[in-house]
PDB file of C-alpha atoms in Angstrom:
ATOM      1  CA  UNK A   1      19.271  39.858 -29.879  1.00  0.00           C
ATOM      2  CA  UNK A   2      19.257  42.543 -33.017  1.00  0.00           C
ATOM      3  CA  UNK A   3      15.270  42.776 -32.193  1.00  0.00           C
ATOM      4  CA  UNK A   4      16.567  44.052 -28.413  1.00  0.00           C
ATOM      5  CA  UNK A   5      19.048  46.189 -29.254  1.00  0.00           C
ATOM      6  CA  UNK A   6      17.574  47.889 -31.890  1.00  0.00           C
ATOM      7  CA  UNK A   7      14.349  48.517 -29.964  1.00  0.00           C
ATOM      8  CA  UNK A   8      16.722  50.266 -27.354  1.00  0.00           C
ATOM      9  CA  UNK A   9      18.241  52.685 -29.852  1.00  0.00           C
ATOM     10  CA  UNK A  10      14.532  53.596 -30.937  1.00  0.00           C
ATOM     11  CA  UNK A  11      12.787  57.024 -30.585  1.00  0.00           C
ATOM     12  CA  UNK A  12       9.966  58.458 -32.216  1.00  0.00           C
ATOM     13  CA  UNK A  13      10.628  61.325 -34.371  1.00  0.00           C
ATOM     14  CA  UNK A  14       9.114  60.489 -37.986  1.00  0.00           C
ATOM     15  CA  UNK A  15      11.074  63.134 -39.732  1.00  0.00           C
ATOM     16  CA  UNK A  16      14.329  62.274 -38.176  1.00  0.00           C
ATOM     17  CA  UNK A  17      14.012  58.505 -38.547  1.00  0.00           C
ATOM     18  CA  UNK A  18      12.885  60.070 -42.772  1.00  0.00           C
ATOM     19  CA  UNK A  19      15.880  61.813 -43.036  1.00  0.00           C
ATOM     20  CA  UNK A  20      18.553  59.504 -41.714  1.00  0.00           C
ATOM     21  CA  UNK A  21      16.985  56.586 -44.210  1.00  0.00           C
ATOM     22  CA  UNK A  22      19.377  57.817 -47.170  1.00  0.00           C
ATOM     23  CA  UNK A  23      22.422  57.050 -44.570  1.00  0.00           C
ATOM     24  CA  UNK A  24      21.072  54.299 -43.295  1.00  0.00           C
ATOM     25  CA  UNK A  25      20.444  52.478 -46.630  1.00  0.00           C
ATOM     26  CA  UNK A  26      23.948  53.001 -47.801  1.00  0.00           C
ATOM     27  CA  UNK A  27      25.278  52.007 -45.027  1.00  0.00           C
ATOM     28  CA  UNK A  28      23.457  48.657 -44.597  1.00  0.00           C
ATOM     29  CA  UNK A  29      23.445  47.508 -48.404  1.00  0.00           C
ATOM     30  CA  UNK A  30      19.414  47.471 -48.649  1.00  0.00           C
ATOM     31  CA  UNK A  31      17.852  50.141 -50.594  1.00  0.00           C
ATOM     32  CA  UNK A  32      14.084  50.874 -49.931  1.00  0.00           C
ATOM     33  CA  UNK A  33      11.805  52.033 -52.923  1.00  0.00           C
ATOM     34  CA  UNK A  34       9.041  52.807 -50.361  1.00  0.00           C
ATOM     35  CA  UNK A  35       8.496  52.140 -46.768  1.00  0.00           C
ATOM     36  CA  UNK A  36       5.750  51.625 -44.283  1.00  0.00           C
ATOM     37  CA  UNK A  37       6.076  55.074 -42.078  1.00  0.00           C
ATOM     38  CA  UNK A  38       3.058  54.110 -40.178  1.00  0.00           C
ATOM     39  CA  UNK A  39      -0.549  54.660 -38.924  1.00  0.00           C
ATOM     40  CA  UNK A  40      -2.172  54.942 -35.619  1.00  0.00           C
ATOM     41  CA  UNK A  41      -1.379  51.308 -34.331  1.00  0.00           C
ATOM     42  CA  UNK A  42       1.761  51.547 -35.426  1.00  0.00           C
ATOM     43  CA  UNK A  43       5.148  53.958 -36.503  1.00  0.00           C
ATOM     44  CA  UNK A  44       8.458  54.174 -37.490  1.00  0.00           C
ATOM     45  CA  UNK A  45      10.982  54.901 -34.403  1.00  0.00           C
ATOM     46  CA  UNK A  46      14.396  53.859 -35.673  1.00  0.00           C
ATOM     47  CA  UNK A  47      16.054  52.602 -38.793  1.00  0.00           C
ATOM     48  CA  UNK A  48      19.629  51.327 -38.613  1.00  0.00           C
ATOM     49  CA  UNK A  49      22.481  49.592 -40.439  1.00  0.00           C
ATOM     50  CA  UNK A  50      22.329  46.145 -38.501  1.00  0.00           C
ATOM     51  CA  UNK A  51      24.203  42.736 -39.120  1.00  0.00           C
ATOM     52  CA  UNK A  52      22.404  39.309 -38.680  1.00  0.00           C
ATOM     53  CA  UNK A  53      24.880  36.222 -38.682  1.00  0.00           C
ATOM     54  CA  UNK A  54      27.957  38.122 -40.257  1.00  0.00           C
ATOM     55  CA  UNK A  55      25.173  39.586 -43.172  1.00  0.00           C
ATOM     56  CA  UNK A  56      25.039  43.630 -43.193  1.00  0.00           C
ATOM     57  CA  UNK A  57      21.590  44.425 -43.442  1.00  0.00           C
ATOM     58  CA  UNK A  58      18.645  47.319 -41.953  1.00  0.00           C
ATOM     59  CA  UNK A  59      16.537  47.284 -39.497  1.00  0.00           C
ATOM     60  CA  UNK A  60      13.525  49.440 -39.002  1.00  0.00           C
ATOM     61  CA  UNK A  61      11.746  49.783 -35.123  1.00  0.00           C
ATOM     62  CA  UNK A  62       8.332  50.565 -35.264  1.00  0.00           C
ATOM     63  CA  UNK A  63       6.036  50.849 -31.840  1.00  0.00           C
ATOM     64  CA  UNK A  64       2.501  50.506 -31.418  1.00  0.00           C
ATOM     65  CA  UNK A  65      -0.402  51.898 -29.746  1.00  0.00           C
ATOM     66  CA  UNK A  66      -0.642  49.444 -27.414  1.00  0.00           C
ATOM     67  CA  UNK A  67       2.955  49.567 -25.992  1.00  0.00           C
ATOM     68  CA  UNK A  68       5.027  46.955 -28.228  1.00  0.00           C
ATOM     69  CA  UNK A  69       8.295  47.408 -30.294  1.00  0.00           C
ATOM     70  CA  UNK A  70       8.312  45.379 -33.510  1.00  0.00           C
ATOM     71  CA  UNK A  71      11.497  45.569 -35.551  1.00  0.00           C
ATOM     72  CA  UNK A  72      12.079  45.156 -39.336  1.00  0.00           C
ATOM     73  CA  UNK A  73      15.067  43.557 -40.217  1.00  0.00           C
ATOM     74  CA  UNK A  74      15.958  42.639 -43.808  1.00  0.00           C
ATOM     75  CA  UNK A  75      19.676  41.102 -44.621  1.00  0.00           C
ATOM     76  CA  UNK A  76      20.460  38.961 -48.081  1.00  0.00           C
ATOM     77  CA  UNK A  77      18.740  35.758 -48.437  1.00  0.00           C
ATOM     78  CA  UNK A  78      21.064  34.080 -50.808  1.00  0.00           C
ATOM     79  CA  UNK A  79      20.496  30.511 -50.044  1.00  0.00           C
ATOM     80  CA  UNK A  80      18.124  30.702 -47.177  1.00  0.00           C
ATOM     81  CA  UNK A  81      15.258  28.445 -48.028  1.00  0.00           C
ATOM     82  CA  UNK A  82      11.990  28.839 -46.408  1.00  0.00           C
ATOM     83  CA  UNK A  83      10.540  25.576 -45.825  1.00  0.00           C
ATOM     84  CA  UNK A  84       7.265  25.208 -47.763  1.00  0.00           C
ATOM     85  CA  UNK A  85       5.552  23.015 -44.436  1.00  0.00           C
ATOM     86  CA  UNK A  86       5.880  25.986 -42.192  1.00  0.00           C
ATOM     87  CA  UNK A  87       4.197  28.537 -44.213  1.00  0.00           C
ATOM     88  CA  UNK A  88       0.746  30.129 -43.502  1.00  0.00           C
ATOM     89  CA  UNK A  89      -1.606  32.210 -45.310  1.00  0.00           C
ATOM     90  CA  UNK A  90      -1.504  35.993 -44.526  1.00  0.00           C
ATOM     91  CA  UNK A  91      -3.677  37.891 -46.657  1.00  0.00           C
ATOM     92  CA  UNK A  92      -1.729  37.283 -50.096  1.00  0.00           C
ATOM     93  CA  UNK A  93       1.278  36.344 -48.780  1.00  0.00           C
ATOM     94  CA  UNK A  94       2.743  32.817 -47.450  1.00  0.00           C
ATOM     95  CA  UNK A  95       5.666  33.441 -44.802  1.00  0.00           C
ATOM     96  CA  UNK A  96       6.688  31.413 -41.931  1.00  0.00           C
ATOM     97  CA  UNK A  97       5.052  32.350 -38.668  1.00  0.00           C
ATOM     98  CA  UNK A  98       7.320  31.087 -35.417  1.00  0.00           C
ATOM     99  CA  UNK A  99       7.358  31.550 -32.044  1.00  0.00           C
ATOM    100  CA  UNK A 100      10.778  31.252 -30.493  1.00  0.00           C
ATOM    101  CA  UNK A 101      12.007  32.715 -27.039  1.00  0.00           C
ATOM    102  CA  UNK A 102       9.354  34.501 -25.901  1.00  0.00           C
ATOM    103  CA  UNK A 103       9.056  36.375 -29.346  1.00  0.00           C
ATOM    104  CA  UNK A 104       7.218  35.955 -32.445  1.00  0.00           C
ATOM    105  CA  UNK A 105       9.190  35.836 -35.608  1.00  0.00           C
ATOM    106  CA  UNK A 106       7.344  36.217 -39.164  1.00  0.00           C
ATOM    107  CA  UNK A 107      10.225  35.420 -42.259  1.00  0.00           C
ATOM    108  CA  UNK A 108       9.596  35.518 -45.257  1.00  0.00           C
ATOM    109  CA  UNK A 109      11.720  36.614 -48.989  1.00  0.00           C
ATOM    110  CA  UNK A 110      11.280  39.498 -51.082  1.00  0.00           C
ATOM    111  CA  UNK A 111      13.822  40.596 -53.996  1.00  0.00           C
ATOM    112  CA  UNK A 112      16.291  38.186 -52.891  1.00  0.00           C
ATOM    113  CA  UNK A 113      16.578  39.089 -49.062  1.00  0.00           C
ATOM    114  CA  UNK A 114      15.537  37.304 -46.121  1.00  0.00           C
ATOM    115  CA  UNK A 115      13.289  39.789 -44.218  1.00  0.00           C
ATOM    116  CA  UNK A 116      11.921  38.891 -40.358  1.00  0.00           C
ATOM    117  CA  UNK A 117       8.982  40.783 -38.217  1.00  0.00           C
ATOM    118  CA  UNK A 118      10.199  40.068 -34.514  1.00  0.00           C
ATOM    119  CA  UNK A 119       8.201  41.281 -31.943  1.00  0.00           C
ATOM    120  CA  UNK A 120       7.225  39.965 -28.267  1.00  0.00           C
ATOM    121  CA  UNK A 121       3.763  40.027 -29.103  1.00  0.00           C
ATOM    122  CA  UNK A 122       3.187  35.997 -28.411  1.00  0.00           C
ATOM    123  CA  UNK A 123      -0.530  35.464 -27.031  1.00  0.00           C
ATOM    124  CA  UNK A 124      -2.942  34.390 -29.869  1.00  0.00           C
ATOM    125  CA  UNK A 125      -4.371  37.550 -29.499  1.00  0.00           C
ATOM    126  CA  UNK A 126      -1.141  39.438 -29.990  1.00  0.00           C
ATOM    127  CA  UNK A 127       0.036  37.415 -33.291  1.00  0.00           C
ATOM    128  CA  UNK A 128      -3.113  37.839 -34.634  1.00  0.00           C
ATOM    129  CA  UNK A 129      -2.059  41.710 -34.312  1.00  0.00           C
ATOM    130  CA  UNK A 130       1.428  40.525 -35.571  1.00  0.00           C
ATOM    131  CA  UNK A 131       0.323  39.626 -38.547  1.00  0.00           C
ATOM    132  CA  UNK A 132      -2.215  42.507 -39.179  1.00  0.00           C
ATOM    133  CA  UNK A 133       1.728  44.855 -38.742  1.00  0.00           C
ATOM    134  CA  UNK A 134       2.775  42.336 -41.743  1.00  0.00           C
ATOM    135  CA  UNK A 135       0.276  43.075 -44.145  1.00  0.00           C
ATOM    136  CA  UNK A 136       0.808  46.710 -43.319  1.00  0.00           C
ATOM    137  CA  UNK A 137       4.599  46.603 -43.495  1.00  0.00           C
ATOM    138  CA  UNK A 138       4.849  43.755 -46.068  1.00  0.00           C
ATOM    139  CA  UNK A 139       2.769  45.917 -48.702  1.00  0.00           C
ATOM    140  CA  UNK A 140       4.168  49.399 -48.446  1.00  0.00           C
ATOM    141  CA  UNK A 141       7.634  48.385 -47.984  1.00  0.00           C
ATOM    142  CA  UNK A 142       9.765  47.523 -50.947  1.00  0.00           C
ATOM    143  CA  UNK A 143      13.465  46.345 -49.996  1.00  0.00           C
ATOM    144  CA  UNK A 144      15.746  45.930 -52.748  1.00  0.00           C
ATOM    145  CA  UNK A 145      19.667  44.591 -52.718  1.00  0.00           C
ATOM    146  CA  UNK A 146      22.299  47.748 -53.240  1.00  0.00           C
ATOM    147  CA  UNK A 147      23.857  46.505 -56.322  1.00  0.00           C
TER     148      UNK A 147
END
């Protein structure tokens, strides 16, 4: 549901998805050292405060060359645990790779904070692209709990 309605405030202005960030971060409690602005498969449309179960987080939109949305979200982890039998192998990374209602979900946990890729990229093919956006996203984007 957050994946949907954030991919329907999206646009596709770089500069003014840059320079609401600051606003965004302080309103969602998540603080980003760096973030993934994007290539040319794939680019920032949106960020937005967003909340996920009752837990205020961000989420960033990004589209893709070929047509897709694939949104961001990161909210606090506290006691989420990942199960360890789910996991698979992304470049250096192990996060959970699902596909639930006709969308493909990637989780994983970085400084304390549950973070998902959700996109409706579901056809091998596409998830194999899915997961290409994660190592792309995953290692220029560093999400950090306000304190």
């Amino acid at each position: 549901t957050e994946h949907a309605r954030a991919m329907s405030w999206g646009g596709n202005e770089v500069d003014v998805v840059r320079a609401a960030l600051p606003k965004v971060m302080d309103e969602s409690g998540v603080t980003l050292n760096y973030v993934f602005i994007g290539d040319e498969e794939i680019w920032l449309a949106n960020a937005q405060p967003t909340y996920v179960e009752g837990h205020r987080g961000l989420s960033l939109t990004y589209h893709t060359a070929i047509g897709h949305a694939v949104t961001y979200m990161i909210v606090p982890g506290g006691s989420v645990n990942l199960p360890e039998r789910e996991r698979v192998q992304i470049d250096r990374w192990r996060p959970i790779v699902r596909r639930e209602g006709g969308f493909s979900l990637i989780l994983w946990k970085q400084q304390g904070l549950l973070c998902a890729l959700v996109s409706d990229l579901v056809s091998d093919d596409d998830l194999a692209r899915l997961k290409q956006y994660y190592v792309k996203v995953r290692s220029s984007t560093e999400p950090v709990p306000t304190s």
